[in-house]
XYZ file of N, CA and C in Angstrom:
804
model
N -14.473 -29.210 8.072
C -13.791 -28.631 9.272
C -14.243 -28.420 10.715
N -13.836 -28.811 11.648
C -14.612 -28.713 12.572
C -14.204 -27.552 13.426
N -15.089 -26.899 14.676
C -14.880 -25.833 15.164
C -13.846 -25.768 15.562
N -13.278 -26.790 16.512
C -12.077 -26.738 17.041
C -10.647 -26.133 16.218
N -11.274 -26.872 15.098
C -10.035 -26.627 13.928
C -9.579 -25.529 13.669
N -11.024 -24.342 13.668
C -10.788 -22.918 13.183
C -10.893 -22.191 14.586
N -11.172 -22.668 15.727
C -11.727 -21.653 16.892
C -13.087 -21.366 17.139
N -12.934 -21.246 18.163
C -14.811 -20.563 18.660
C -15.022 -19.459 18.135
N -16.239 -19.319 17.828
C -16.890 -18.139 17.454
C -16.706 -16.736 18.236
N -16.213 -15.797 17.084
C -15.674 -14.751 18.001
C -13.939 -14.575 18.587
N -13.573 -15.803 18.462
C -12.407 -15.901 19.023
C -11.411 -15.409 17.718
N -10.093 -14.685 18.273
C -9.129 -14.523 17.493
C -9.053 -15.779 16.054
N -8.980 -16.840 16.457
C -8.065 -18.130 15.762
C -9.564 -17.795 14.671
N -10.495 -17.866 14.854
C -11.478 -18.084 13.891
C -11.304 -16.600 12.646
N -11.683 -15.292 13.409
C -11.160 -14.772 12.472
C -10.229 -14.572 11.644
N -9.341 -14.666 12.380
C -7.800 -14.847 11.018
C -8.199 -16.148 10.182
N -8.950 -17.196 10.875
C -9.414 -18.085 9.692
C -9.918 -17.482 8.560
N -11.340 -16.582 9.409
C -11.860 -16.113 7.966
C -11.499 -14.674 7.323
N -10.615 -14.331 7.759
C -9.653 -13.394 7.216
C -8.902 -14.194 6.188
N -8.493 -15.149 6.407
C -7.549 -15.756 5.110
C -8.511 -16.492 3.996
N -9.480 -16.462 4.385
C -10.433 -17.201 3.533
C -11.073 -16.487 2.521
N -11.377 -15.037 3.072
C -11.789 -13.961 2.028
C -10.762 -13.077 1.582
N -9.435 -13.585 1.843
C -8.656 -12.765 1.087
C -7.831 -13.772 0.383
N -7.861 -15.110 0.222
C -7.637 -16.324 -0.616
C -8.947 -15.998 -1.756
N -9.891 -15.732 -1.253
C -11.333 -15.833 -2.021
C -11.263 -14.748 -3.220
N -10.569 -13.386 -2.620
C -10.571 -12.158 -3.538
C -9.251 -12.903 -4.408
N -8.114 -13.153 -4.162
C -7.032 -13.331 -5.165
C -7.551 -14.904 -6.048
N -8.456 -15.531 -5.967
C -8.957 -16.747 -6.377
C -9.736 -16.356 -7.937
N -10.464 -15.142 -7.119
C -11.510 -14.383 -8.154
C -10.625 -13.517 -9.374
N -9.611 -12.818 -8.643
C -9.200 -12.101 -9.513
C -8.233 -12.346 -10.530
N -7.536 -13.720 -10.518
C -6.543 -14.191 -11.187
C -7.375 -15.606 -12.204
N -8.252 -15.875 -11.541
C -8.723 -17.412 -12.271
C -9.793 -16.853 -13.412
N -9.961 -15.901 -13.529
C -10.416 -15.160 -15.024
C -9.797 -14.792 -15.835
N -8.463 -14.423 -15.457
C -7.525 -13.915 -16.162
C -6.620 -14.487 -17.250
N -5.950 -14.505 -18.107
C -5.322 -15.847 -18.601
C -3.876 -15.734 -18.240
N -3.238 -14.324 -17.961
C -2.089 -14.288 -17.231
C -1.930 -14.269 -16.151
N -3.228 -14.685 -15.499
C -3.241 -14.715 -14.091
C -1.977 -13.971 -13.168
N -1.240 -14.905 -12.290
C -0.126 -14.396 -11.661
C 0.436 -12.885 -11.976
N 1.339 -13.294 -13.274
C 1.829 -12.429 -13.775
C 1.558 -11.089 -14.064
N 0.054 -10.802 -14.041
C -0.439 -9.237 -13.889
C 0.073 -8.537 -12.557
N 0.702 -9.428 -11.586
C 1.013 -8.715 -10.206
C 2.675 -8.259 -10.302
N 3.015 -8.811 -11.728
C 4.468 -8.758 -12.276
C 4.177 -7.387 -13.193
N 3.661 -7.743 -14.156
C 3.633 -6.577 -15.525
C 3.290 -5.425 -15.490
N 2.249 -5.499 -14.445
C 1.899 -3.794 -13.786
C 2.871 -3.249 -13.461
N 3.342 -3.291 -12.256
C 4.330 -2.404 -11.664
C 5.822 -2.542 -12.529
N 5.888 -3.688 -13.233
C 7.061 -3.447 -14.037
C 6.926 -2.684 -15.826
N 5.784 -2.375 -15.942
C 5.324 -1.363 -17.319
C 5.726 0.132 -16.348
N 4.822 0.304 -15.254
C 4.835 1.082 -14.763
C 6.089 1.971 -14.506
N 7.099 1.263 -14.132
C 8.571 1.406 -13.804
C 9.712 1.801 -15.075
N 9.140 0.911 -16.186
C 9.481 1.585 -17.193
C 9.453 2.431 -17.968
N 7.992 2.951 -17.882
C 7.516 4.546 -18.286
C 8.205 5.488 -17.650
N 8.113 5.274 -16.177
C 8.705 6.565 -15.561
C 10.396 6.728 -15.577
N 10.904 5.611 -15.685
C 12.343 5.327 -15.737
C 12.793 5.828 -17.276
N 11.965 5.589 -18.153
C 12.220 6.296 -19.789
C 11.883 7.958 -19.396
N 10.999 8.277 -18.980
C 10.851 9.578 -18.757
C 11.486 10.506 -18.034
N 12.315 10.023 -16.941
C 12.767 10.639 -16.030
C 14.445 10.192 -16.780
N 14.473 9.755 -17.360
C 16.638 9.139 -17.261
C 16.400 9.414 -19.267
N 15.258 9.462 -20.080
C 15.786 9.227 -21.388
C 15.262 10.932 -21.941
N 13.870 11.204 -21.497
C 13.426 12.310 -21.818
C 13.878 13.619 -21.164
N 13.634 13.654 -20.182
C 14.150 14.936 -19.171
C 15.455 14.289 -18.253
N 16.518 15.943 -17.760
C 17.617 15.547 -17.022
C 17.144 15.098 -16.019
N 17.296 14.485 -15.266
C 16.860 14.159 -13.988
C 17.849 14.462 -13.233
N 17.376 15.278 -11.852
C 18.270 15.692 -11.101
C 17.495 15.221 -9.517
N 16.997 14.155 -9.604
C 16.580 13.537 -8.197
C 16.771 12.431 -8.171
N 16.497 11.740 -7.085
C 16.715 10.468 -6.743
C 18.030 9.955 -6.611
N 18.422 8.705 -6.797
C 19.970 7.672 -6.580
C 20.080 7.099 -7.796
N 21.545 6.466 -8.384
C 21.366 5.560 -9.133
C 21.780 4.589 -8.458
N 21.553 3.100 -8.687
C 20.716 3.465 -10.219
C 19.188 3.759 -10.306
N 18.880 4.268 -11.028
C 17.396 4.933 -10.364
C 16.171 3.907 -10.830
N 16.364 3.199 -11.480
C 15.382 2.251 -11.669
C 15.208 1.332 -10.407
N 16.051 1.136 -9.941
C 16.053 0.644 -8.263
C 15.274 1.463 -7.548
N 15.863 2.695 -7.206
C 15.409 3.567 -6.153
C 13.868 3.904 -6.867
N 13.427 3.648 -8.100
C 11.642 4.138 -8.433
C 10.978 2.498 -7.819
N 11.472 1.644 -8.070
C 10.778 0.264 -8.159
C 10.980 0.305 -6.747
N 11.591 0.775 -5.805
C 11.616 0.052 -4.552
C 10.511 1.067 -3.492
N 9.859 2.130 -4.099
C 8.926 3.072 -3.678
C 7.659 2.624 -4.605
N 7.860 2.298 -5.980
C 6.355 2.210 -6.654
C 5.808 0.737 -6.510
N 6.133 -0.180 -6.256
C 5.953 -1.259 -5.511
C 4.987 -0.956 -4.563
N 5.552 -0.639 -3.178
C 4.723 -0.252 -2.202
C 3.691 0.786 -2.609
N 4.027 1.629 -3.520
C 2.777 2.609 -3.901
C 1.511 1.685 -4.254
N 1.940 1.112 -5.690
C 0.906 -0.187 -5.934
C 0.086 -0.612 -4.621
N 0.554 -1.341 -3.780
C 0.250 -1.698 -2.801
C -0.884 -0.990 -2.065
N -0.270 0.547 -1.889
C -1.110 1.577 -1.073
C -2.253 1.858 -1.878
N -2.324 2.178 -3.197
C -3.402 3.003 -3.854
C -3.838 1.604 -4.034
N -3.828 0.688 -4.340
C -4.985 -0.452 -5.036
C -5.644 -0.848 -3.551
N -5.094 -1.044 -2.282
C -5.995 -0.966 -1.316
C -7.057 -0.005 -1.143
N -6.365 1.372 -1.168
C -7.143 2.445 -0.698
C -8.404 2.873 -1.578
N -8.125 2.552 -2.776
C -9.353 2.211 -3.881
C -10.178 1.600 -3.582
N -10.053 0.223 -3.262
C -11.016 -0.663 -2.817
C -11.548 -0.409 -1.345
N -10.940 -0.073 -0.723
C -11.655 0.602 0.416
C -13.223 1.201 0.177
N -13.251 1.815 -0.616
C -14.168 2.604 -1.149
C -15.604 2.003 -1.372
N -15.044 0.656 -1.937
C -15.982 -0.222 -1.838
C -16.000 -1.568 -1.110
N -15.523 -1.209 0.189
C -15.463 -2.386 0.526
C -16.919 -3.391 1.961
N -17.841 -2.507 1.742
C -18.779 -2.681 2.488
C -20.028 -2.868 1.311
N -20.143 -1.975 0.439
C -21.406 -1.703 -0.799
C -21.033 -3.056 -1.619
N -19.553 -3.385 -1.563
C -19.421 -4.864 -2.879
C -19.916 -6.346 -2.034
N -20.235 -6.242 -1.124
C -20.884 -7.052 -0.132
C -21.761 -6.822 0.451
N -22.499 -6.196 0.415
C -23.342 -5.501 1.666
C -24.206 -6.713 2.376
N -24.714 -8.180 1.597
C -25.544 -8.805 1.846
C -24.498 -9.199 3.055
N -23.445 -9.571 2.969
C -22.535 -10.715 3.758
C -22.405 -9.561 4.921
N -22.066 -8.256 4.889
C -21.679 -7.367 5.408
C -22.774 -7.409 6.558
N -24.112 -7.542 6.337
C -25.255 -7.181 6.878
C -25.575 -8.614 8.018
N -25.361 -9.862 7.320
C -25.863 -10.827 7.842
C -24.777 -11.781 8.738
N -23.614 -11.559 8.817
C -22.476 -12.358 9.117
C -22.232 -11.792 10.500
N -21.847 -12.578 11.661
C -21.715 -12.027 12.656
C -20.297 -12.268 12.756
N -19.152 -11.882 11.832
C -17.941 -11.568 11.547
C -17.406 -10.122 12.218
N -16.785 -10.079 12.757
C -16.231 -8.301 13.185
C -16.201 -7.610 11.480
N -16.780 -6.696 11.351
C -17.098 -5.913 10.168
C -15.415 -5.462 10.021
N -14.739 -5.263 10.823
C -13.317 -5.047 10.392
C -12.664 -6.054 9.471
N -13.019 -6.931 8.913
C -12.247 -8.201 8.225
C -12.642 -7.862 7.016
N -13.663 -7.427 6.515
C -13.985 -6.518 5.084
C -13.083 -5.440 4.564
N -12.532 -4.953 5.818
C -11.289 -3.425 5.474
C -10.056 -4.789 5.406
N -9.736 -5.542 6.349
C -8.225 -6.277 6.502
C -8.154 -7.356 5.398
N -9.218 -7.629 4.814
C -9.053 -8.585 4.050
C -8.252 -8.525 2.617
N -8.700 -6.917 2.548
C -8.256 -5.889 1.483
C -6.530 -5.688 1.754
N -6.428 -5.186 2.586
C -4.953 -5.196 3.013
C -4.172 -6.202 2.822
N -4.786 -7.764 3.511
C -4.002 -9.083 3.539
C -3.911 -9.468 1.623
N -4.843 -9.222 1.438
C -4.866 -9.780 -0.207
C -4.194 -8.959 -1.234
N -3.940 -7.614 -0.885
C -3.105 -6.892 -1.900
C -1.510 -6.552 -1.520
N -1.810 -7.170 -0.209
C -0.330 -7.300 0.366
C 0.576 -8.418 -0.001
N -0.567 -9.882 -0.030
C -0.045 -10.533 -0.849
C 0.716 -10.401 -2.431
N -0.103 -9.749 -3.059
C 0.135 -8.932 -4.251
C 1.402 -8.214 -4.396
N 1.269 -7.555 -3.387
C 2.866 -6.845 -3.270
C 4.210 -7.672 -3.061
N 3.847 -8.573 -2.169
C 4.920 -9.651 -1.974
C 5.279 -10.112 -3.348
N 4.167 -10.466 -4.002
C 4.720 -11.218 -5.622
C 5.016 -10.610 -6.177
N 5.285 -9.388 -6.508
C 5.693 -8.463 -7.112
C 7.059 -8.219 -6.761
N 7.854 -8.525 -6.041
C 8.961 -8.211 -5.343
C 10.025 -8.886 -6.335
N 10.025 -10.008 -7.079
C 10.780 -10.489 -8.223
C 11.027 -9.230 -9.325
N 10.651 -8.285 -9.181
C 10.493 -7.291 -10.596
C 11.755 -6.439 -9.916
N 11.484 -6.519 -8.665
C 12.499 -5.161 -8.238
C 14.112 -6.410 -8.078
N 13.834 -7.831 -7.466
C 15.206 -8.003 -7.611
C 15.672 -8.511 -9.013
N 15.108 -8.624 -9.997
C 15.248 -8.370 -11.504
C 16.268 -7.565 -12.000
N 15.796 -6.181 -11.457
C 16.467 -5.077 -11.547
C 17.687 -4.865 -11.059
N 17.869 -5.228 -9.623
C 18.871 -5.490 -8.794
C 20.218 -5.988 -9.419
N 19.754 -7.218 -10.066
C 20.614 -8.053 -10.726
C 21.050 -7.727 -11.664
N 19.987 -7.221 -12.490
C 20.555 -6.449 -13.757
C 21.447 -4.986 -13.799
N 21.132 -4.434 -12.457
C 22.242 -3.243 -12.242
C 23.486 -3.597 -12.073
N 23.956 -4.911 -11.737
C 25.120 -5.429 -11.323
C 25.951 -5.245 -12.580
N 25.330 -5.493 -13.878
C 26.204 -5.105 -14.920
C 25.907 -3.744 -15.675
N 25.911 -3.124 -14.652
C 25.964 -1.514 -15.165
C 27.203 -0.651 -14.332
N 27.032 0.338 -14.805
C 28.375 1.363 -14.546
C 27.992 1.660 -12.557
N 27.045 1.731 -12.845
C 26.771 2.151 -10.930
C 25.582 0.792 -10.477
N 25.958 -0.212 -10.027
C 25.040 -1.513 -9.400
C 24.379 -0.744 -8.358
N 23.357 -1.794 -8.019
C 22.685 -1.132 -6.680
C 24.111 -1.867 -5.715
N 23.839 -1.508 -4.326
C 24.791 -1.935 -3.399
C 23.854 -2.411 -2.236
N 23.839 -3.462 -2.130
C 22.602 -4.199 -0.876
C 23.615 -3.680 0.565
N 22.979 -3.573 1.590
C 23.435 -3.393 2.558
C 22.229 -3.765 3.651
N 22.798 -3.859 5.251
C 22.113 -4.105 6.298
C 21.126 -3.589 6.270
N 20.893 -2.672 5.758
C 19.365 -1.908 6.022
C 18.247 -2.668 5.139
N 18.682 -3.830 4.580
C 17.354 -4.576 3.940
C 16.631 -5.208 5.287
N 17.420 -4.980 6.555
C 16.834 -5.775 7.426
C 15.499 -5.114 8.025
N 15.237 -3.757 7.520
C 14.490 -2.784 7.623
C 12.892 -2.823 6.959
N 13.214 -3.706 5.880
C 11.949 -3.878 4.947
C 10.772 -4.479 5.982
N 11.045 -5.569 6.989
C 9.607 -5.870 7.608
C 9.267 -5.311 8.615
N 10.140 -4.285 8.832
C 9.468 -2.713 9.451
C 8.826 -2.216 8.610
N 9.122 -1.608 7.406
C 8.567 -1.315 6.462
C 7.158 -1.523 5.941
N 7.250 -2.991 6.014
C 5.928 -3.769 5.805
C 4.607 -3.904 6.778
N 5.530 -3.718 7.964
C 4.684 -3.767 8.849
C 3.892 -2.135 9.192
N 4.975 -1.394 9.281
C 4.203 0.287 9.021
C 3.153 0.291 8.001
N 3.598 0.065 6.858
C 2.238 0.164 5.833
C 1.277 -0.659 6.362
N 1.267 -1.919 6.808
C 0.240 -2.882 6.836
C -0.655 -1.809 8.032
N 0.082 -1.280 9.227
C -0.642 -0.492 10.089
C -1.427 1.012 9.606
N -0.760 1.499 8.573
C -0.857 2.540 7.969
C -2.649 2.433 7.079
N -2.484 1.366 6.339
C -3.372 0.781 5.359
C -4.883 0.265 6.256
N -4.548 -0.517 7.482
C -5.832 -0.753 8.495
C -6.246 0.559 8.726
N -5.603 1.588 9.226
C -6.070 2.744 9.993
C -6.793 3.453 8.734
N -7.051 3.239 7.350
C -7.071 4.154 6.500
C -8.009 3.676 6.080
N -8.118 2.194 5.560
C -9.287 1.285 5.726
C -10.726 1.756 6.523
N -10.226 1.606 7.718
C -11.346 1.373 8.767
C -11.624 3.261 8.806
N -11.289 3.714 8.189
C -11.502 5.460 8.346
C -12.531 5.493 6.806
N -11.802 5.587 5.519
C -12.573 5.253 4.397
C -13.614 4.559 4.101
N -13.588 3.549 4.668
C -14.759 2.402 4.178
C -16.196 2.970 4.702
N -16.126 3.382 5.697
C -17.366 3.298 6.558
C -17.780 4.749 5.987
N -17.033 5.695 5.631
C -17.163 6.863 5.433
C -17.745 7.328 3.745
N -17.520 5.998 3.396
C -17.662 6.032 1.778
C -19.168 5.513 1.552
N -19.401 4.481 2.671
C -21.262 4.315 2.772
C -21.679 5.560 2.989
N -21.732 5.822 3.784
C -22.695 7.250 4.173
C -22.432 8.697 3.133
N -21.249 8.737 2.668
C -21.346 10.079 1.731
C -20.677 9.645 0.227
N -21.589 8.543 -0.530
C -21.157 7.944 -1.759
C -20.112 8.906 -2.644
N -19.928 10.035 -2.458
C -19.407 11.216 -3.356
C -18.049 11.224 -2.943
N -17.434 10.474 -1.570
C -16.192 10.171 -0.912
C -15.444 9.408 -2.322
N -15.953 8.472 -2.797
C -15.321 7.277 -3.583
C -14.428 8.115 -4.855
N -15.131 9.169 -5.312
C -14.803 9.702 -6.485
C -13.337 11.032 -5.992
N -13.611 11.285 -4.764
C -12.571 11.986 -4.324
C -11.444 11.578 -3.620
N -11.888 10.560 -3.118
C -10.907 9.587 -2.755
C -9.816 9.429 -4.037
N -10.131 8.838 -4.735
C -9.435 8.888 -6.486
C -8.875 9.888 -6.854
N -9.252 11.338 -6.229
C -8.559 12.443 -6.987
C -7.234 12.662 -6.112
N -7.592 12.381 -4.748
C -6.646 12.451 -3.656
C -5.257 11.707 -4.016
N -5.790 10.281 -4.010
C -4.886 9.396 -4.548
C -3.994 10.130 -5.535
N -4.633 10.298 -6.226
C -4.098 11.097 -7.692
C -2.784 11.872 -7.327
N -3.332 12.946 -6.823
C -2.248 14.068 -6.183
C -1.374 13.676 -5.188
N -1.664 12.590 -4.640
C -0.696 12.095 -3.407
C 0.571 11.280 -3.816
N 0.241 10.732 -4.951
C 1.079 10.058 -5.738
C 2.359 10.871 -6.131
N 2.289 12.567 -6.377
C 3.291 13.276 -6.500
C 3.429 13.969 -5.511
N 3.225 13.704 -4.176
C 3.282 14.548 -2.824
C 3.931 13.149 -1.926
N 4.058 12.484 -2.658
C 4.988 11.559 -1.957
C 6.219 10.985 -2.751
N 7.441 10.809 -1.853
C 8.606 10.594 -2.623
C 9.009 8.940 -3.444
N 8.010 9.000 -4.835
C 8.115 8.082 -5.520
C 8.888 7.926 -6.362
N 9.155 9.030 -7.430
C 9.862 9.328 -8.078
C 11.266 10.499 -8.028
N 11.142 10.858 -6.651
C 12.310 11.857 -6.327
C 12.669 11.006 -4.218
N 13.047 11.747 -3.879
C 13.223 11.375 -2.534
C 13.225 12.663 -1.605
N 13.017 12.427 -0.455
C 12.718 13.610 0.555
C 13.604 14.708 0.724
N 14.719 14.501 0.555
C 15.909 15.349 0.681
C 16.196 16.057 -0.774
N 15.434 15.708 -1.680
C 15.449 16.524 -3.152
C 13.980 17.558 -2.874
N 13.586 17.509 -1.990
C 12.365 18.524 -1.704
C 13.181 20.112 -1.280
N 12.946 20.990 -1.544
C 13.012 22.527 -1.421
C 12.542 23.250 0.125
N 13.445 23.548 0.759
C 12.888 24.483 1.941
C 11.919 23.718 2.857
N 11.415 24.254 3.298
C 10.170 24.042 4.106
C 9.314 22.538 3.625
N 9.298 21.926 2.501
C 8.684 21.008 1.941
C 9.250 20.084 2.312
N 10.326 19.803 2.848
C 11.157 18.491 3.050
C 10.508 18.627 4.622
N 10.285 19.133 5.507
C 9.605 19.102 6.443
C 8.606 18.825 6.445
N 7.507 19.318 5.731
C 6.290 19.065 5.552
C 6.177 17.326 4.985
N 6.840 16.777 3.982
C 7.057 15.547 3.537
C 6.982 14.433 4.867
N 7.995 15.083 5.788
C 8.031 13.898 6.785
C 6.706 13.960 7.543
N 5.704 14.613 7.804
C 4.304 14.486 7.766
C 3.242 13.554 6.958
N 4.094 12.750 6.139
C 3.426 12.330 5.134
C 3.403 10.504 5.470
N 3.381 9.986 5.810
C 3.933 8.583 6.764
C 4.540 7.373 5.305
N 3.936 8.161 4.115
C 4.478 6.886 3.026
C 5.904 7.483 2.763
N 6.459 8.741 3.214
C 7.994 9.052 3.480
C 8.838 8.054 3.918
N 8.162 8.036 5.241
C 9.340 7.168 6.144
C 9.025 5.717 5.749
N 8.187 5.144 5.220
C 7.708 3.815 5.046
C 8.639 3.544 3.746
N 8.760 4.306 2.697
C 9.257 4.520 1.427
C 11.040 4.440 1.665
N 11.127 5.375 2.842
C 12.801 5.359 3.088
C 13.063 3.923 4.039
N 12.408 3.298 4.732
C 12.679 1.906 4.867
C 12.868 1.013 3.940
N 11.881 1.076 2.706
C 11.907 0.271 2.011
C 13.592 0.267 1.209
N 13.787 1.711 0.999
C 15.054 1.911 0.039
C 16.440 1.929 0.766
N 16.355 2.040 2.013
C 17.642 2.281 2.807
C 18.372 1.072 2.450
N 18.077 -0.291 2.362
C 18.615 -1.049 2.009
C 19.708 -1.177 0.981
N 19.215 -0.378 -0.116
C 19.750 0.002 -1.556
C 20.584 1.214 -1.287
N 20.127 2.006 -0.493
C 20.816 3.444 -0.718
C 20.704 4.246 0.947
N 21.856 3.743 1.405
C 22.316 4.149 2.651
C 21.977 5.179 3.299
N 22.009 6.516 2.184
C 21.521 7.760 2.612
C 20.125 7.989 2.660
N 19.225 7.410 2.472
C 18.034 7.470 2.462
C 17.563 7.251 4.071
N 18.685 6.674 4.639
C 18.152 6.898 6.350
C 17.726 8.147 7.173
N 17.181 8.454 7.189
C 16.672 9.731 7.858
C 15.633 9.101 9.168
N 16.618 9.222 10.230
C 15.706 9.297 11.668
C 14.308 9.953 11.864
N 14.396 11.399 11.259
C 13.459 12.420 11.468
C 11.819 11.915 10.550
N 12.446 11.647 9.844
C 11.154 11.251 8.617
C 10.542 9.818 8.995
N 11.417 8.758 9.119
C 11.214 7.467 9.708
C 10.012 7.354 10.610
N 11.032 8.347 11.955
C 10.034 8.480 13.103
C 8.668 8.897 13.282
N 8.913 10.056 12.072
C 7.297 10.559 11.669
C 6.378 10.007 11.457
N 7.099 9.036 10.305
C 6.102 8.255 9.364
C 5.343 7.370 10.282
N 6.110 6.741 11.735
C 5.841 5.487 12.051
C 4.723 6.169 13.038
N 5.003 7.603 13.548
C 3.900 7.764 14.566
C 2.702 8.209 13.948
N 3.017 8.986 12.376
C 1.460 8.963 11.968
C 0.796 7.738 11.207
N 1.505 6.986 11.288
C 0.952 5.718 10.818
C -0.050 4.995 11.850
N 0.804 4.988 13.141
C -0.268 4.752 14.078
C -1.127 5.575 14.482
N -1.157 6.603 14.630
C -2.202 7.840 14.374
C -3.221 7.423 13.547
N -3.052 7.439 12.518
C -3.890 7.137 11.936
C -4.690 6.000 12.324
N -4.173 4.871 12.598
C -4.555 3.436 13.051
C -5.953 3.984 14.212
N -5.284 4.593 15.232
C -6.291 5.180 16.218
C -7.451 5.700 15.542
N -6.853 6.397 14.833
C -8.568 7.550 14.032
C -9.259 6.536 13.589
N -8.608 5.624 12.665
C -9.784 4.751 11.781
C -10.149 3.806 13.102
N -9.569 3.149 13.976
C -10.351 2.564 14.991
C -11.682 3.291 15.416
N -11.338 4.730 16.063
C -12.181 5.579 16.757
C -13.233 5.734 15.878
N -12.906 6.205 14.437
C -14.394 6.135 13.387
C -15.007 5.228 13.119
N -14.530 3.988 12.833
C -14.743 3.037 12.634
C -16.314 2.712 13.591
N -15.840 2.606 15.127
C -16.659 2.061 16.028
C -17.778 3.023 16.055
N -17.703 4.526 15.951
C -18.847 5.062 16.248
C -19.647 5.246 14.842
N -18.989 4.726 13.917
C -20.063 4.569 12.151
C -20.229 3.149 12.217
N -20.174 2.128 13.175
C -20.345 1.056 12.294
C -21.721 0.754 12.384
N -22.491 1.128 12.922
C -24.037 1.265 13.205
C -25.127 1.902 12.528
N -24.341 3.183 12.112
C -24.867 3.579 10.879
C -24.744 3.302 9.283
N -23.361 2.518 9.187
C -23.429 2.029 7.972
C -24.115 0.620 8.082
N -24.484 0.029 8.904
C -25.136 -1.158 8.852
C -26.674 -0.694 8.049
N -27.274 0.483 8.421
C -28.810 0.834 8.492
C -28.171 1.329 7.010
N -27.383 2.206 6.518
C -27.086 2.612 5.258
C -27.203 1.374 4.034
N -26.792 0.239 4.867
C -26.104 -1.060 3.616
C -27.789 -1.493 3.623
């Protein structure tokens, strides 16, 4: 392939071409050694959804969320899987390919962005799980009601991408300099799952917790994913704050990455 076809060195076109190649490599490596391949993108969220649905509808008397609860649950659980798996991989983004990070002339941010892209592709591949349960719900007493709010899903994807890129540029270099942060990040992710409106909605939180939840950018992002099925999930305050927080994390990530890029290269 000629240089003209992929762009001159340092050009945005060359960057995007390299980003796609690295992301495609990640997906190929992950699924080429697996007998089930792509099905893992579907089975993982499917099993998680089934477990939470059983616990909160058959074992405990649930007072949160909307009906059909399985659709309410999956609309946030699928993007949570994208978020969780991306942040987990950020902790090893540079150490995993240390030699390439040191030797290539490609901007080092690509090692973060390729994780966001590859995990984002897996997220898109898992959406048939949501479609399946939306169809199944049509044969139940309370079917999922689709509305024009579905048009906000691309905005939710964009905001989540912005948030993840910002977090990646923040977490990846810090984990190289302070290796203990890798384990700390895993603990934070476990707590964040329950602190984010995955199994409940923001409006289900009592008192001041509802206001505090708005400053978790995932709250606004999940609301945008859900509003196409549950119109009551629209909350301009939560969504607006979520968007602002996402871009603030992006700005913080860019600032931190630029300050720590050289120390990271020395550490590697």
